[in-house]
Coordinates of C-alpha atoms in Angstrom, one line a residue:
X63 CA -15.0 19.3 -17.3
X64 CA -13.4 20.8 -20.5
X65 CA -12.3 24.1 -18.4
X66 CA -11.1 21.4 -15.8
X67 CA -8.8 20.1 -18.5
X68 CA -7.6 23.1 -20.1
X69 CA -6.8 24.9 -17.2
X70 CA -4.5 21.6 -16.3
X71 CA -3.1 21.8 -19.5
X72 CA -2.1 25.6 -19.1
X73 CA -0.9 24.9 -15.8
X74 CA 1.3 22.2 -17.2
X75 CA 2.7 24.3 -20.0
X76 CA 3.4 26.8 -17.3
X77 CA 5.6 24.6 -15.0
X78 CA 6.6 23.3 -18.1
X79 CA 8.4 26.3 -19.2
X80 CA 9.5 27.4 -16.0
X81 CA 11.8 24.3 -16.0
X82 CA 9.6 22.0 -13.5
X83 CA 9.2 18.6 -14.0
X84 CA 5.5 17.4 -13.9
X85 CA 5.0 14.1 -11.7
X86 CA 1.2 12.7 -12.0
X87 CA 0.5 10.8 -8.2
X88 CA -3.3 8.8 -7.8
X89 CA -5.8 9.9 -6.3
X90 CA -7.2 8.6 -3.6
X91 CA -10.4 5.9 -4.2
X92 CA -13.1 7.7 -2.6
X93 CA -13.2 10.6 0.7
X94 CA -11.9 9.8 3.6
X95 CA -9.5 7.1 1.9
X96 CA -5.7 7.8 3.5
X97 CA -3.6 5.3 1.9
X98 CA -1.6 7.6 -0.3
X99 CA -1.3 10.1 2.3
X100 CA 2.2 8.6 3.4
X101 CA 3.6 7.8 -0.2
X102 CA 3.2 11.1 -1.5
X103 CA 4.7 12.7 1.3
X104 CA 7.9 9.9 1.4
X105 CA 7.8 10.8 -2.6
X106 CA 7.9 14.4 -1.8
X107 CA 10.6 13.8 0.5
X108 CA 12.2 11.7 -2.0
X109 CA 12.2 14.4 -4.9
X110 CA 13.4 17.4 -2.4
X111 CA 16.9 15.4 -2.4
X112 CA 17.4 15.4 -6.1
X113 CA 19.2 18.3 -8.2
X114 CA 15.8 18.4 -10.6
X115 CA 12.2 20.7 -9.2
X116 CA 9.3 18.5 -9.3
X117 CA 5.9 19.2 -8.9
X118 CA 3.6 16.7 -7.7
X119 CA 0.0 16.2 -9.0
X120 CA -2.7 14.3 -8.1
X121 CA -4.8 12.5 -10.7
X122 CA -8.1 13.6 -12.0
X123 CA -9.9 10.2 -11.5
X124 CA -9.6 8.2 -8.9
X125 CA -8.5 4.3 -9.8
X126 CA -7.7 1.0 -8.5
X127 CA -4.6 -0.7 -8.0
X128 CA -5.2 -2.6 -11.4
X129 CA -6.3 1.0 -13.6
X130 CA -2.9 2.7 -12.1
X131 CA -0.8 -0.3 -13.2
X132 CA -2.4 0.3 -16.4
X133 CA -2.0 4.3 -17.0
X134 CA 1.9 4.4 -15.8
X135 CA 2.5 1.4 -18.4
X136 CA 0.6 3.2 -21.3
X137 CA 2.1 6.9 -20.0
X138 CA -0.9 8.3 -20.0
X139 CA -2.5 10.1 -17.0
X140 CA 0.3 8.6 -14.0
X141 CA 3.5 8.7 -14.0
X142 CA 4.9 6.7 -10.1
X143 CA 2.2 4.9 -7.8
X144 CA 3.4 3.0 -4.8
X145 CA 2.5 -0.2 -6.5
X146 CA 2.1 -3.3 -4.5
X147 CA 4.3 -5.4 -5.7
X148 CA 4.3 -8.8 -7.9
X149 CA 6.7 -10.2 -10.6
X150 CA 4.2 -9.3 -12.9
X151 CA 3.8 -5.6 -12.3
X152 CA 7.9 -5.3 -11.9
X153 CA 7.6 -6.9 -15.5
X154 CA 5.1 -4.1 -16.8
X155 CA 6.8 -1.4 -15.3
X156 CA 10.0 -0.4 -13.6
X157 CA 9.9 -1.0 -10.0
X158 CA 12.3 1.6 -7.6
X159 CA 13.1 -1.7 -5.1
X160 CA 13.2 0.3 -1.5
X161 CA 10.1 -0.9 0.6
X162 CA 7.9 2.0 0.6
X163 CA 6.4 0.8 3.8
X164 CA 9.6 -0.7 5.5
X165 CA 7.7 -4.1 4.7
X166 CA 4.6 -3.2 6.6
X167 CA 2.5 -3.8 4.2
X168 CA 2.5 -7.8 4.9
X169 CA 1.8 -7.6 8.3
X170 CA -1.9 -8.1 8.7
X171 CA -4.4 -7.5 11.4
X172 CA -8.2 -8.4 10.9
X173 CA -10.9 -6.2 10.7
X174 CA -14.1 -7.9 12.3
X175 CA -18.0 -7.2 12.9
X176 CA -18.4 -5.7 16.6
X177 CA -19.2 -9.0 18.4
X178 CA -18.1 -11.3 16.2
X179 CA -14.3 -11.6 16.7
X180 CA -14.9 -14.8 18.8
X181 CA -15.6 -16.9 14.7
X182 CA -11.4 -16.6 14.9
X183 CA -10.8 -16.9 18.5
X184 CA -9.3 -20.7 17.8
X185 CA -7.1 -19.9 15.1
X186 CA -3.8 -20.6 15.9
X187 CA -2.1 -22.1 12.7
X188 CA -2.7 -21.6 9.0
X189 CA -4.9 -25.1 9.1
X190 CA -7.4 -23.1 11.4
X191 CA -7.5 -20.1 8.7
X192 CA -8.3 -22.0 6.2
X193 CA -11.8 -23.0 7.7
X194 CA -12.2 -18.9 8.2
X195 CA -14.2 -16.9 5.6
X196 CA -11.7 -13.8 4.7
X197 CA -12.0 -11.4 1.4
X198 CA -9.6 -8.9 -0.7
X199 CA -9.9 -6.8 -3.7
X200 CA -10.1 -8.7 -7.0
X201 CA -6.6 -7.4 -8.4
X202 CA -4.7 -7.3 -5.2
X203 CA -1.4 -9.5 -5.1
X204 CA -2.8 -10.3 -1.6
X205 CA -4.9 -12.3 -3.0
X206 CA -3.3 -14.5 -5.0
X207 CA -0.8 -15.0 -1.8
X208 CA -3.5 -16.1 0.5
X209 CA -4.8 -18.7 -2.6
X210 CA -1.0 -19.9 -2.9
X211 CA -1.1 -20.7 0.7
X212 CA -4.2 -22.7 0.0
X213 CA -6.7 -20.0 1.3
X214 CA -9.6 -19.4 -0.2
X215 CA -10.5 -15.5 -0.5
X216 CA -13.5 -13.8 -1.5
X217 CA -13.2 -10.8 -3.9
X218 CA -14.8 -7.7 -4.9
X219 CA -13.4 -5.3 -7.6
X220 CA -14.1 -1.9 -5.5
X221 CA -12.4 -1.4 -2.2
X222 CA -15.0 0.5 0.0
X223 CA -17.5 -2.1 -1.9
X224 CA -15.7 -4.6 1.0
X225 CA -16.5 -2.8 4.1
X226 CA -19.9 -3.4 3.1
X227 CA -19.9 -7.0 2.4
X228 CA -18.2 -7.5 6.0
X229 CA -20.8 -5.8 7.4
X230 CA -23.3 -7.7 5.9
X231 CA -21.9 -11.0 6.7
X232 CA -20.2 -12.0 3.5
X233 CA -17.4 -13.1 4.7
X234 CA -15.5 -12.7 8.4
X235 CA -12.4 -11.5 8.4
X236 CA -10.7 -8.6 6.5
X237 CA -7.1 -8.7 6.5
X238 CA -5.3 -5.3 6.3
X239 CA -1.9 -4.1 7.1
X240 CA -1.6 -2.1 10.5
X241 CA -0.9 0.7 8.7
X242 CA -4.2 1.0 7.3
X243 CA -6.6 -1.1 9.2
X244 CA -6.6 1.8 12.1
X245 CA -8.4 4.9 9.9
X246 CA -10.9 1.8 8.0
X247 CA -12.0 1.1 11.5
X248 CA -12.3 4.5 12.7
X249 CA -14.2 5.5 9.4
X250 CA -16.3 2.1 10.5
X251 CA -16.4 2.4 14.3
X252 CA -20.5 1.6 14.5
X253 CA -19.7 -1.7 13.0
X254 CA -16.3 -2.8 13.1
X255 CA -13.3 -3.7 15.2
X256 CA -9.8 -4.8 15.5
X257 CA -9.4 -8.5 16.0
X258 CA -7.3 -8.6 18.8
X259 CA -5.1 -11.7 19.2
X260 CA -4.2 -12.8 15.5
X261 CA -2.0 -11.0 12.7
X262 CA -0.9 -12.5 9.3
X263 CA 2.5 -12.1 7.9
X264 CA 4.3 -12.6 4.6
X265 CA 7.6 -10.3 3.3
X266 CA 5.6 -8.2 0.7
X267 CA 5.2 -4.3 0.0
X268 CA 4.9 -1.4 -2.3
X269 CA 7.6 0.0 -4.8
X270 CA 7.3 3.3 -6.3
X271 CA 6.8 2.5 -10.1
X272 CA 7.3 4.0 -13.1
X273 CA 7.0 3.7 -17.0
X274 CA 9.6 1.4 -18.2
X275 CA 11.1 4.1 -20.6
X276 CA 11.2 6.7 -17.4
X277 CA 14.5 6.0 -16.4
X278 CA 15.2 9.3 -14.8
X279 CA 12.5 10.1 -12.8
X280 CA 13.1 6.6 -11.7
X281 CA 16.8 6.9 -10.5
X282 CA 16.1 10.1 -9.0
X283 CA 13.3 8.3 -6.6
X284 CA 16.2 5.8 -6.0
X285 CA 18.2 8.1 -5.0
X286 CA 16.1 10.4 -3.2
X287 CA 15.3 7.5 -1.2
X288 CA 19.0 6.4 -0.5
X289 CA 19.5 10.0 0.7
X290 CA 16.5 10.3 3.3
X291 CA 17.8 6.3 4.2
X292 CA 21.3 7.4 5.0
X293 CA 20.4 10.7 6.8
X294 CA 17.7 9.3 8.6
X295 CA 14.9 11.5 7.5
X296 CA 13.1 8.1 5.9
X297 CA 13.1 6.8 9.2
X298 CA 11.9 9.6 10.4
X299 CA 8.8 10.4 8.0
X300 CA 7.8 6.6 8.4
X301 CA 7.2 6.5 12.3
X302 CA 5.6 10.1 12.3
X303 CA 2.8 8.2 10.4
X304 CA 3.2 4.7 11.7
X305 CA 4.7 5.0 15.3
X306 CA 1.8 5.0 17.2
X307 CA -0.4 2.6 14.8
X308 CA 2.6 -0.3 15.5
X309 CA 2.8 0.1 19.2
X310 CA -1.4 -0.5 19.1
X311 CA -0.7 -3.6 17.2
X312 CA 0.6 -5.0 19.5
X313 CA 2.5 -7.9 17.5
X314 CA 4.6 -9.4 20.1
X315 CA 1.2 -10.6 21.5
X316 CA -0.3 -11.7 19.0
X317 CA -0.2 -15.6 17.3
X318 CA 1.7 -15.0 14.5
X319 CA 0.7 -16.9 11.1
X320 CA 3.5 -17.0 8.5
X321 CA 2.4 -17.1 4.7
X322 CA 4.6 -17.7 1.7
X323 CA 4.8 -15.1 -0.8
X324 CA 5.3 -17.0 -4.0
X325 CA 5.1 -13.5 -5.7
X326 CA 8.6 -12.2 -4.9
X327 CA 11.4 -11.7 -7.4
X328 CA 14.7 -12.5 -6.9
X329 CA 15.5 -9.0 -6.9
X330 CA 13.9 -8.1 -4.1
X331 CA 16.4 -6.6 -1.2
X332 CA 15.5 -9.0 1.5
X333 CA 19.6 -8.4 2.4
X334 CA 18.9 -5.3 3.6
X335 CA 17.5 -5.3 6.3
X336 CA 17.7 -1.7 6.9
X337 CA 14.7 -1.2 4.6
X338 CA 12.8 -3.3 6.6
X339 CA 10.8 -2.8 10.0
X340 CA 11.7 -4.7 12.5
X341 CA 8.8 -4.7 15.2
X342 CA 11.1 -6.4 17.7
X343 CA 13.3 -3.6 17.7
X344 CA 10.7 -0.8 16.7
X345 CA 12.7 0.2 14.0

């Protein structure tokens, strides 16, 4: 561990004095875990357009959403996460406000035990989901938007710990976005499925975040991102990874449940709607 840390150190001083920037990414919770593949790429896409060389690094540790919050507020071992977003943690740190997931992040399809998806069969209306039993992670903002909408929502504080409790019947329905609930499935195929009819929605997503006092790595991800926005190569990076997973959702078909998000600031840029996807027009 200590040769672990010196050699990042050296390697640091290195880039250091070769005139690199240093920018400290998570690390994924556990193997197999994709979530940040997408963000770091859009991030490294983001810091190719800027006039400053970056070099990105993954974190030594994994953490939760919660633990990254915490390390890019102190400064210590992140420096930008794609953050889920909540007035709080746009308090705590300062929030880059371009949808990292084109607002994909609050569509949500339902991860179910294999034979089981008839217990939400007659759901139709946000009444009927209330009577479901459904679970998110402890820190989540998800969860606190699903109790706001009078929803009550079992926790755990480890992600993968969830999977588990699904499978052994503590609960019935796991909400993810369609971005992510594809790969969980596929790492769960012997147990788990796709609910097929139903899909959540609220306006919610990630921002890339930084420490408050990081104001330049923070306007060069801002306008990194309006680059790749206005030359299309946003666009672009975003359906290479999502296309496919948003034509199996299929959400044209499916009942549609609308959730309030009482989470959102007023600074959020629900007036443009270029930063966010519009299933209707697959775009």
């Amino acid at each position: 561990m200590m040769f672990r840390l010196l050699a990042c150190l050296m390697l640091a001083w290195h880039l250091s004095a070769a005139g690199v920037d240093i920018v400290r990414f998570p690390r994924p919770e556990f193997d197999g875990d994709r979530r940040f593949d997408y963000p770091l790429q859009l991030l490294q896409l983001a810091l190719s357009k800027t006039g400053t060389e970056y070099r990105i690094q993954t974190a030594e540790f994994p953490m939760n959403q919660e633990r990254q919050v915490l390390e890019i507020e102190a400064g210590r071992t992140l420096d930008v996460g794609p953050i889920p977003s909540s007035a709080e943690r746009e308090t705590r740190l300062l929030p880059i406000r371009i949808p990292v997931n084109k607002g994909m992040l609050g569509w949500r399809l339902g991860l179910v035990r294999k034979g089981d998806k008839d217990l939400v069969a007659g759901v139709r209306t946000l009444d009927d989901l209330k009577g479901v039993r459904l679970a998110q992670g402890h820190e989540w903002p998800d969860t606190n938007i699903l109790r706001a909408n009078g929803i009550d929502v079992i926790t755990a504080p480890k992600y993968e710990v969830l999977f588990k409790m699904l499978e052994g019947k503590r609960f019935d329905y796991f909400p993810r976005s369609v971005m992510e609930i594809w790969d969980e499935q596929a790492i769960n195929a012997e147990s788990l499925e796709v609910e097929p009819r139903l899909a959540l929605h609220y306006v919610y997503d990630s921002y890339f975040m930084v420490n408050r006092k990081n104001t330049k790595l923070a306007e060069d991800i801002r306008q990194g991102l309006e680059k790749a926005i206005a030359d299309g190569s946003f666009d672009k990076l975003f359906l290479q990874h999502f296309g496919e997973r948003l034509r199996k959702a299929r959400l044209d078909k499916r009942t549609v449940i609308e959730l309030r998000n009482p989470l959102l600031t007023p600074e959020t840029p629900s007036n443009r709607p270029e930063l966010w996807y519009d299933h209707k027009r697959g775009r």
